[in-house]
Amino acid sequence: MAVDAKQLAAERAARLKAAVELKEPDRVPFTGIGGDVIAAYAGITSYEFNFDYEKQCQAIIKYVKDFPSDQPVIGMTGLGNHVASMAFSDYPDLYPIISRVDGPTNDILGVDYCRFPGRELDENSSPQFIGREYMSAEEYDELIADPVKFCFEKILPRIVRAFRDMKAPEAHAAMARLALEKAKAGAAMRDMFRQLQELGYAPGGLSVFFAPLDFIGDQLRDIPNLIKDLRRYPDKVKAATEAVLEPLLKVSVNAKGPGVETAMIPLHLNEYLSPALYNEFYWPTLKEGILRLAELGMKSQVFFEGRHDAHLETILELPAGWGTAYFEKTDVRKAKKLLQGHTCIMGGIDVGMVISSTPAKLDEYIKEILGEMMPGGGFILAPNIGNLPRETPIENIRAVYEAVEKYGKY
Amino acid sequence: MVSPEMQKLAQERAARMQAAIELKEPDRVPFTGLGGDIVAAYAGITAYEFEFDFEKNRQAAIKWLKDFPADSPVGGIGGLDNLAMSVAFVDFPDLANQFFMVNGPMNDVLNMKFARFPGRQLDEYSSRQFIGGKNMEPEEYDELIADPVKFSYEKILPRIAGNLADLGSPTSLATMARLGMVKAQQAAEMRKTGAALAELGYPTGGGSTFAFAPLDYIGDHLRDLPNLVLDIRRYPDKVKAAAEAILEVLVKWTLQGKAAGAVQAGFPLHLNEYLSPKLYREFYWPTLKEYILRLREEGMRSRLFCEGWHDAHLDTFLELPAGWGIAAFEKTDVRKAKKVLAGHTCISGGIDVGVVISGTPAEIDEYIKRLLGDMMPGGGFILGPNVGNLPRNTPIENVAAVYEAVEKYGKY
Amino acid sequence: MREQLLKSFVDMDEQEAVKIARELVETDGGAVAVLDTCKEAMEEVGRLFEAGEYFLSELIAAGDMFNQIMEFTLPKLQGEEVASLGTMVLGTVQGDVHNIGKDIFKVMAEASGINVIDIGIDVPHEKFVEAIKEHKPELVGMCCLITLGVDSMKRTIEVIKEAGLRDDIKIIIGGGRVSQAVMEHVGADAWADDAARGVRLSKELLGKE
Amino acid sequence: MREELLKSFVDMDEQEAVRIARELVESDGGAVAVLETCKEAMEEVGRLFEAGEYFLSELIAAGDMFNQIMEFTLPKLQGDEVASIGTMVLGTVQGDVHNIGKDIFKVMAEASGINVIDIGIDVPHEKFVEAIKEHKPELVGMCCLITLGVDSMKRTIEVIKEAGLRDDIKIIIGGGRVSQAVMEHVGADAWADDAARGVRLSKELLGKE
């Protein structure tokens, strides 16, 4: 690896680390912006991006070369397979092959909640999670008694077509095929990460942790049912969140590895819940999860999807320097007033602006946001949601990168 | 990259083998070469390393083939027959063949009841061994006959694979995933070995795939040989019906190997030596014969490795059309076989491993000279060891003596 | 009785609200009273949501109560024509197959008296045009949850323009990723990224606020 | 009765042979008669095998019949000492874990009156020496199925020499891969690659043929 690439990688890592440690780095750390646009920029369909490993890697390398940032922008090529991660949480070596469902994996497994371009969707659509009710309210006690066994025996067969009958040869063949397919994917990824290293990006990635109530809402009961459960079976829901906490932590540890010391925590139900419900059902086990991850040597990067304004103060219950709060709709300026010096704040770029605005306006927009957020450090510039659509004007993207280059210096 | 000379050498070797198979006289006698445990010893590694470390295995094979070149490559990772698993997954063409040969790392994942590996169940210098056992009760013949695939999957697999004992449990599913991981790593290693062999002038295309006499499936993997021999007397009709049912599944399995590019199917024969001609003709040969003919219809040749004594059944080969394939003999004297099968069946073997172990270079030179003198005329002969495994401390000068003698006397 | 129904509904006391509604609907003219009270309650819940006191959890619970009560109230209303504020064609745009946002909005819109024609998810541009011709709605609602939907909305509105139908209707876009900037970009008349705001703006577009 | 037993046994007629033996054993002196006849039958089966008329399938069936009959015959023999023509220590050499060949040979050897001490499979060299010291056999049988066994046999015989026990015993090697050349190589007294030949040569070594 060329010397300057190694040096560049070290600088980028230090920049991000300084922000997370609430200091002022040399420049504002910028995660870069991308998503479905990566495939469009390389002239391939989303289907090809999701199903052809070589084309996917080439598209990512081309995009990252033209739009360098502090983290490689690799787009979204699949969905979490969180029930499977829990069901096999006692088999850490399986984590890399069962934790995510990309296009080819879905062809093998047939996961009920997955929709992929070129399959259930048109070839330029993006992969989507469409969950439904996989667990009935009567099954709360079983979930509470043994979440891992329950997820394996009851839920997995309901969400994975290949596991409809766990005893059958189809289920066992699917596992073997999955490993063989993931090996192919792994080979392509290794090649891509080698090229990324040459472009000055240190290898690594993010582990994942799931807020216990989100796990129940997204993966088991479906959100509308879960919300009604809060009123009808409050004690069972609470007991369930405590029961699933331990295995969910085990999953996060399974994902830990060299260069993978941060757990990404995507929140979904936060925006749905009133403060009362949030504080009674959602926050206690999420908070305990973040604290336990810290004990396990992992920082947390919580993605507060939607509007988190009503629950912002609860973040102060965490120890200073606990990690990063990544905001989608909550105004980062408002968050900074409350959390400066306690929590590293991430976000700031409204994807809607990048899609609809003009290069000149975007230059002004970035200048203004950086002017307000950079002082005092503890800030990472990122898009409020991780996916720029295919038709996002390239000149707008370039304008953002140029503006960050211009105004990003401390 | 494969140099032009090596490409030419590969073509010559392939043509030499092909001519013998087509019962003609090639330029030189095709020689399969000697190998086995000695390949590891020659490279200074243990049997354990040879079975479990793909890189060391490859280096040992390359070192052996450079010093002892022959017409087909030797060495490389071997394994034990795991036919019950291939049958259980025969409806998954991309997998069935992958599960047939269980090597060291695969057995670490599966923990097969029949497997003994150096550095695991054996000391690190022992060779791997298949120890059959009784996995099926006589009362289960009807179930086997009704659906050999379902029976092999639901009843036999859990009994012979330690980590698949509880099908549908997290362990059994995790085991299959881990098997996939090991196979994926090995696929990459196989490609590397293939490339190395090509660079040493060995033909790569048109390989061989697996096949198995239906009755040997029952003997080796279901009832165990002694019990099957008794079953033949106590439940003759059930044994026959089982062989018929199994035939369909095994032909389907072998043709999957054809789809992957193989042009030849290799049968190891085990029960042949146990059976009187009468029992052989009534129970063993009919389904084996139909198997060979069905493969022939699909353009595939068969190679039968007749272990032990096959003298009493030599004439049955004549029921096959001339040029059907290769008969390799372990104990049957190839000269005796030639008298019966010349011009009809390509004969393989001839070198008694005992002589290579205990003879002197001079005796070996004479032995090979006489053997080639008797067997080469008329072609249709492939020289090779009667058993594929030379022990670790076979005197290397004896091995060299064999190769030199073949070089000297092998020209047509 | 109406006061108690309104209070228990707004306070999210499901058993109480359903009990009172069942009693009230048996009295003559009770069905209309129950319907109007529930509409009023839903409006109050929407207001509390926009004021930041109620959240999606309350909106969903309210929508669920509304449906439960309508199940035994609507059959009794067969006689009297239910005054509708107007008709809306509602669908999730092409390429987006999410429906959770659309469903919450639909319950509240119907509760507020809007006659909603739901044309599903992943809706091709032409299907919007056909639905507009068939139902002649005053309003068209386009939902999308993922950013990919932004372009679909833009193209759908262009197709509606080409069909010469743009000026006959008002278009409101809704979903997690919409904003003022996106609204201007796609050429819609209003935007809302939550159901309560969506219902309020829909009524404004119908000139009913 | 003895003739019928001998004929049905040699003809592999299992039901018939077992039936006659059950009857004969009840008559006084019957047990010894049954044992002698079965021994004779086993010898005849061995002879037919070596003549190429019988095969392993017949050897296995004969061994199975012999064991079935001994089950109800041996208990009746408690009184009269069963004339044993000698003692043999039998084992599969180190590194080889096969037992199928050893087991077929053992049944036939016992049927021919040899008292067999089976010391198992994968037998370390020293264990052979200990067994020889303990049981003072006239014969030692070493089995191996795979070529790896050749070297183990050679080393085992060297260890027996070093222990000064070589001349007190005769050694016969057996199994799929042995031959005259291998016998000379390892320094044994006889070799056999089938059970019938093995029993015949063992009796010769005991000076009993």
CSV table of N, CA and C in Angstrom, one decimal, chain B residues 3-88:
chain,number,residue,atom,x,y,z
B,3,SER,N,3.3,-23.4,-19.8
B,3,SER,CA,4.2,-23.2,-21.0
B,3,SER,C,3.7,-24.1,-22.1
B,4,PRO,N,4.1,-23.7,-23.4
B,4,PRO,CA,3.7,-24.6,-24.5
B,4,PRO,C,4.1,-26.0,-24.4
B,5,GLU,N,5.4,-26.2,-23.9
B,5,GLU,CA,5.9,-27.6,-23.7
B,5,GLU,C,4.9,-28.4,-22.8
B,6,MET,N,4.5,-27.7,-21.7
B,6,MET,CA,3.7,-28.5,-20.8
B,6,MET,C,2.3,-28.7,-21.3
B,7,GLN,N,1.8,-27.8,-22.2
B,7,GLN,CA,0.5,-28.0,-22.8
B,7,GLN,C,0.7,-29.2,-23.7
B,8,LYS,N,1.8,-29.3,-24.5
B,8,LYS,CA,2.0,-30.4,-25.4
B,8,LYS,C,2.1,-31.7,-24.6
B,9,LEU,N,2.8,-31.7,-23.5
B,9,LEU,CA,3.0,-32.9,-22.6
B,9,LEU,C,1.6,-33.4,-22.2
B,10,ALA,N,0.8,-32.4,-21.8
B,10,ALA,CA,-0.5,-32.7,-21.2
B,10,ALA,C,-1.3,-33.4,-22.3
B,11,GLN,N,-1.2,-32.9,-23.5
B,11,GLN,CA,-2.0,-33.5,-24.7
B,11,GLN,C,-1.5,-34.9,-24.9
B,12,GLU,N,-0.1,-35.1,-24.9
B,12,GLU,CA,0.4,-36.4,-25.1
B,12,GLU,C,-0.1,-37.4,-24.1
B,13,ARG,N,-0.1,-37.0,-22.8
B,13,ARG,CA,-0.5,-37.9,-21.7
B,13,ARG,C,-2.0,-38.3,-21.9
B,14,ALA,N,-2.8,-37.3,-22.2
B,14,ALA,CA,-4.2,-37.5,-22.4
B,14,ALA,C,-4.4,-38.5,-23.5
B,15,ALA,N,-3.7,-38.3,-24.6
B,15,ALA,CA,-3.9,-39.1,-25.8
B,15,ALA,C,-3.4,-40.6,-25.5
B,16,ARG,N,-2.4,-40.7,-24.7
B,16,ARG,CA,-1.8,-42.0,-24.4
B,16,ARG,C,-2.9,-42.8,-23.6
B,17,MET,N,-3.5,-42.1,-22.6
B,17,MET,CA,-4.5,-42.8,-21.8
B,17,MET,C,-5.7,-43.1,-22.7
B,18,GLN,N,-6.1,-42.2,-23.5
B,18,GLN,CA,-7.3,-42.4,-24.4
B,18,GLN,C,-7.1,-43.6,-25.3
B,19,ALA,N,-5.9,-43.7,-25.9
B,19,ALA,CA,-5.6,-44.8,-26.8
B,19,ALA,C,-5.8,-46.1,-26.1
B,20,ALA,N,-5.3,-46.2,-24.8
B,20,ALA,CA,-5.4,-47.4,-24.1
B,20,ALA,C,-6.8,-47.7,-23.8
B,21,ILE,N,-7.6,-46.7,-23.4
B,21,ILE,CA,-9.0,-46.9,-23.1
B,21,ILE,C,-9.8,-47.4,-24.3
B,22,GLU,N,-9.3,-46.9,-25.5
B,22,GLU,CA,-10.0,-47.3,-26.7
B,22,GLU,C,-9.3,-48.6,-27.3
B,23,LEU,N,-8.6,-49.3,-26.4
B,23,LEU,CA,-8.1,-50.6,-26.7
B,23,LEU,C,-7.0,-50.6,-27.9
B,24,LYS,N,-6.4,-49.4,-28.0
B,24,LYS,CA,-5.4,-49.4,-29.1
B,24,LYS,C,-4.0,-49.4,-28.4
B,25,GLU,N,-2.9,-49.3,-29.3
B,25,GLU,CA,-1.6,-49.3,-28.8
B,25,GLU,C,-1.1,-47.8,-28.8
B,26,PRO,N,-0.9,-47.2,-27.7
B,26,PRO,CA,-0.4,-45.8,-27.7
B,26,PRO,C,1.1,-45.8,-28.0
B,27,ASP,N,1.7,-44.5,-27.9
B,27,ASP,CA,3.2,-44.4,-28.2
B,27,ASP,C,4.0,-45.1,-27.0
B,28,ARG,N,3.5,-44.9,-25.8
B,28,ARG,CA,4.2,-45.6,-24.6
B,28,ARG,C,3.0,-46.1,-23.8
B,29,VAL,N,3.4,-47.0,-22.8
B,29,VAL,CA,2.4,-47.6,-21.9
B,29,VAL,C,2.0,-46.5,-21.0
B,30,PRO,N,0.6,-46.1,-20.9
B,30,PRO,CA,0.2,-45.1,-19.9
B,30,PRO,C,0.5,-45.6,-18.5
B,31,PHE,N,1.0,-44.8,-17.7
B,31,PHE,CA,1.4,-45.2,-16.3
B,31,PHE,C,0.8,-44.2,-15.3
B,32,THR,N,-0.1,-44.8,-14.4
B,32,THR,CA,-0.8,-43.9,-13.5
B,32,THR,C,0.1,-43.3,-12.4
B,33,GLY,N,1.3,-44.0,-12.3
B,33,GLY,CA,2.2,-43.4,-11.2
B,33,GLY,C,1.9,-44.1,-9.9
B,34,LEU,N,2.8,-44.0,-8.9
B,34,LEU,CA,2.7,-44.5,-7.6
B,34,LEU,C,2.4,-43.3,-6.6
B,35,GLY,N,1.8,-43.6,-5.5
B,35,GLY,CA,1.6,-42.5,-4.5
B,35,GLY,C,1.1,-43.1,-3.2
B,36,GLY,N,0.4,-42.2,-2.4
B,36,GLY,CA,-0.1,-42.7,-1.1
B,36,GLY,C,0.6,-42.0,0.0
B,37,ASP,N,0.7,-42.7,1.2
B,37,ASP,CA,1.3,-42.1,2.4
B,37,ASP,C,2.7,-41.6,2.1
B,38,ILE,N,3.4,-42.3,1.1
B,38,ILE,CA,4.8,-42.0,0.9
B,38,ILE,C,5.0,-40.6,0.4
B,39,VAL,N,4.0,-40.0,-0.3
B,39,VAL,CA,4.1,-38.7,-0.9
B,39,VAL,C,4.4,-37.7,0.3
B,40,ALA,N,3.7,-37.9,1.4
B,40,ALA,CA,3.9,-37.0,2.6
B,40,ALA,C,5.3,-37.3,3.2
B,41,ALA,N,5.7,-38.5,3.3
B,41,ALA,CA,7.0,-38.8,3.9
B,41,ALA,C,8.1,-38.2,3.1
B,42,TYR,N,7.9,-38.3,1.7
B,42,TYR,CA,9.0,-37.8,0.8
B,42,TYR,C,9.2,-36.3,1.0
B,43,ALA,N,8.1,-35.7,1.3
B,43,ALA,CA,8.2,-34.2,1.5
B,43,ALA,C,8.5,-33.9,3.0
B,44,GLY,N,8.6,-34.9,3.8
B,44,GLY,CA,9.0,-34.6,5.2
B,44,GLY,C,7.9,-34.1,6.1
B,45,ILE,N,6.6,-34.4,5.7
B,45,ILE,CA,5.5,-33.9,6.5
B,45,ILE,C,4.8,-35.1,7.1
B,46,THR,N,4.0,-34.9,8.2
B,46,THR,CA,3.2,-36.0,8.8
B,46,THR,C,2.0,-36.3,7.9
B,47,ALA,N,1.4,-37.4,8.2
B,47,ALA,CA,0.1,-37.8,7.5
B,47,ALA,C,-0.9,-36.7,7.9
B,48,TYR,N,-0.9,-36.3,9.2
B,48,TYR,CA,-1.8,-35.3,9.7
B,48,TYR,C,-1.7,-34.0,8.8
B,49,GLU,N,-0.5,-33.6,8.6
B,49,GLU,CA,-0.3,-32.3,7.8
B,49,GLU,C,-0.8,-32.6,6.4
B,50,PHE,N,-0.5,-33.8,5.9
B,50,PHE,CA,-0.9,-34.1,4.5
B,50,PHE,C,-2.4,-34.0,4.3
B,51,GLU,N,-3.2,-34.4,5.4
B,51,GLU,CA,-4.6,-34.5,5.3
B,51,GLU,C,-5.3,-33.2,5.6
B,52,PHE,N,-4.6,-32.3,6.4
B,52,PHE,CA,-5.3,-31.1,6.9
B,52,PHE,C,-4.8,-29.8,6.4
B,53,ASP,N,-3.5,-29.8,5.9
B,53,ASP,CA,-2.9,-28.6,5.5
B,53,ASP,C,-2.8,-28.6,4.0
B,54,PHE,N,-3.7,-27.9,3.3
B,54,PHE,CA,-3.8,-27.9,1.8
B,54,PHE,C,-2.5,-27.4,1.2
B,55,GLU,N,-1.9,-26.4,1.8
B,55,GLU,CA,-0.7,-25.8,1.2
B,55,GLU,C,0.4,-26.9,1.2
B,56,LYS,N,0.6,-27.5,2.4
B,56,LYS,CA,1.7,-28.5,2.5
B,56,LYS,C,1.3,-29.7,1.6
B,57,ASN,N,0.1,-30.0,1.5
B,57,ASN,CA,-0.3,-31.1,0.7
B,57,ASN,C,0.1,-30.8,-0.8
B,58,ARG,N,-0.2,-29.6,-1.2
B,58,ARG,CA,0.1,-29.2,-2.6
B,58,ARG,C,1.6,-29.3,-2.9
B,59,GLN,N,2.3,-28.7,-1.9
B,59,GLN,CA,3.8,-28.7,-2.1
B,59,GLN,C,4.3,-30.1,-2.2
B,60,ALA,N,3.8,-31.0,-1.3
B,60,ALA,CA,4.3,-32.4,-1.3
B,60,ALA,C,3.9,-33.1,-2.7
B,61,ALA,N,2.7,-32.8,-3.2
B,61,ALA,CA,2.3,-33.4,-4.4
B,61,ALA,C,3.2,-32.9,-5.6
B,62,ILE,N,3.5,-31.6,-5.5
B,62,ILE,CA,4.3,-31.0,-6.6
B,62,ILE,C,5.8,-31.6,-6.6
B,63,LYS,N,6.3,-31.7,-5.3
B,63,LYS,CA,7.7,-32.3,-5.2
B,63,LYS,C,7.7,-33.7,-5.7
B,64,TRP,N,6.7,-34.5,-5.3
B,64,TRP,CA,6.6,-35.9,-5.8
B,64,TRP,C,6.5,-36.0,-7.3
B,65,LEU,N,5.6,-35.2,-7.9
B,65,LEU,CA,5.4,-35.3,-9.3
B,65,LEU,C,6.6,-34.8,-10.1
B,66,LYS,N,7.3,-33.8,-9.6
B,66,LYS,CA,8.5,-33.4,-10.3
B,66,LYS,C,9.5,-34.5,-10.4
B,67,ASP,N,9.7,-35.2,-9.2
B,67,ASP,CA,10.7,-36.3,-9.2
B,67,ASP,C,10.2,-37.6,-9.8
B,68,PHE,N,8.9,-37.8,-9.7
B,68,PHE,CA,8.3,-39.1,-10.2
B,68,PHE,C,7.2,-38.8,-11.2
B,69,PRO,N,7.5,-38.2,-12.4
B,69,PRO,CA,6.4,-37.9,-13.3
B,69,PRO,C,5.7,-39.1,-13.9
B,70,ALA,N,4.4,-39.0,-14.0
B,70,ALA,CA,3.7,-40.1,-14.7
B,70,ALA,C,2.6,-39.5,-15.5
B,71,ASP,N,1.7,-40.3,-16.0
B,71,ASP,CA,0.7,-39.8,-17.0
B,71,ASP,C,-0.6,-39.2,-16.3
B,72,SER,N,-0.8,-39.6,-15.0
B,72,SER,CA,-1.8,-38.9,-14.3
B,72,SER,C,-1.3,-38.4,-13.0
B,73,PRO,N,-1.8,-37.3,-12.5
B,73,PRO,CA,-1.3,-36.7,-11.2
B,73,PRO,C,-1.6,-37.6,-10.0
B,74,VAL,N,-0.8,-37.5,-9.0
B,74,VAL,CA,-1.0,-38.2,-7.8
B,74,VAL,C,-1.0,-37.2,-6.6
B,75,GLY,N,-1.4,-37.6,-5.4
B,75,GLY,CA,-1.3,-36.7,-4.3
B,75,GLY,C,-2.6,-35.9,-4.2
B,76,GLY,N,-2.6,-34.7,-3.6
B,76,GLY,CA,-3.8,-33.9,-3.5
B,76,GLY,C,-4.6,-34.5,-2.3
B,77,ILE,N,-5.6,-33.7,-1.9
B,77,ILE,CA,-6.4,-34.1,-0.7
B,77,ILE,C,-7.3,-35.2,-1.0
B,78,GLY,N,-7.2,-36.3,-0.3
B,78,GLY,CA,-8.2,-37.4,-0.5
B,78,GLY,C,-9.3,-37.3,0.6
B,79,GLY,N,-10.1,-38.4,0.6
B,79,GLY,CA,-11.1,-38.4,1.7
B,79,GLY,C,-11.7,-39.8,1.7
B,80,LEU,N,-12.8,-39.9,2.6
B,80,LEU,CA,-13.4,-41.2,2.8
B,80,LEU,C,-14.8,-41.0,2.1
B,81,ASP,N,-15.3,-42.2,1.6
B,81,ASP,CA,-16.6,-42.2,0.9
B,81,ASP,C,-17.7,-41.9,1.9
B,82,ASN,N,-18.6,-40.9,1.5
B,82,ASN,CA,-19.7,-40.5,2.4
B,82,ASN,C,-21.0,-40.6,1.6
B,83,LEU,N,-21.2,-41.8,1.0
B,83,LEU,CA,-22.3,-41.8,0.0
B,83,LEU,C,-23.6,-41.6,0.6
B,84,ALA,N,-23.9,-41.9,1.8
B,84,ALA,CA,-25.2,-41.7,2.4
B,84,ALA,C,-25.6,-40.3,2.3
B,85,MET,N,-24.6,-39.4,2.5
B,85,MET,CA,-24.9,-37.9,2.5
B,85,MET,C,-25.2,-37.5,1.1
B,86,SER,N,-24.4,-38.0,0.1
B,86,SER,CA,-24.7,-37.6,-1.3
B,86,SER,C,-26.1,-38.1,-1.7
B,87,VAL,N,-26.4,-39.3,-1.3
B,87,VAL,CA,-27.8,-39.8,-1.6
B,87,VAL,C,-28.8,-38.9,-0.9
B,88,ALA,N,-28.6,-38.5,0.3
B,88,ALA,CA,-29.5,-37.7,1.1
B,88,ALA,C,-29.8,-36.4,0.4
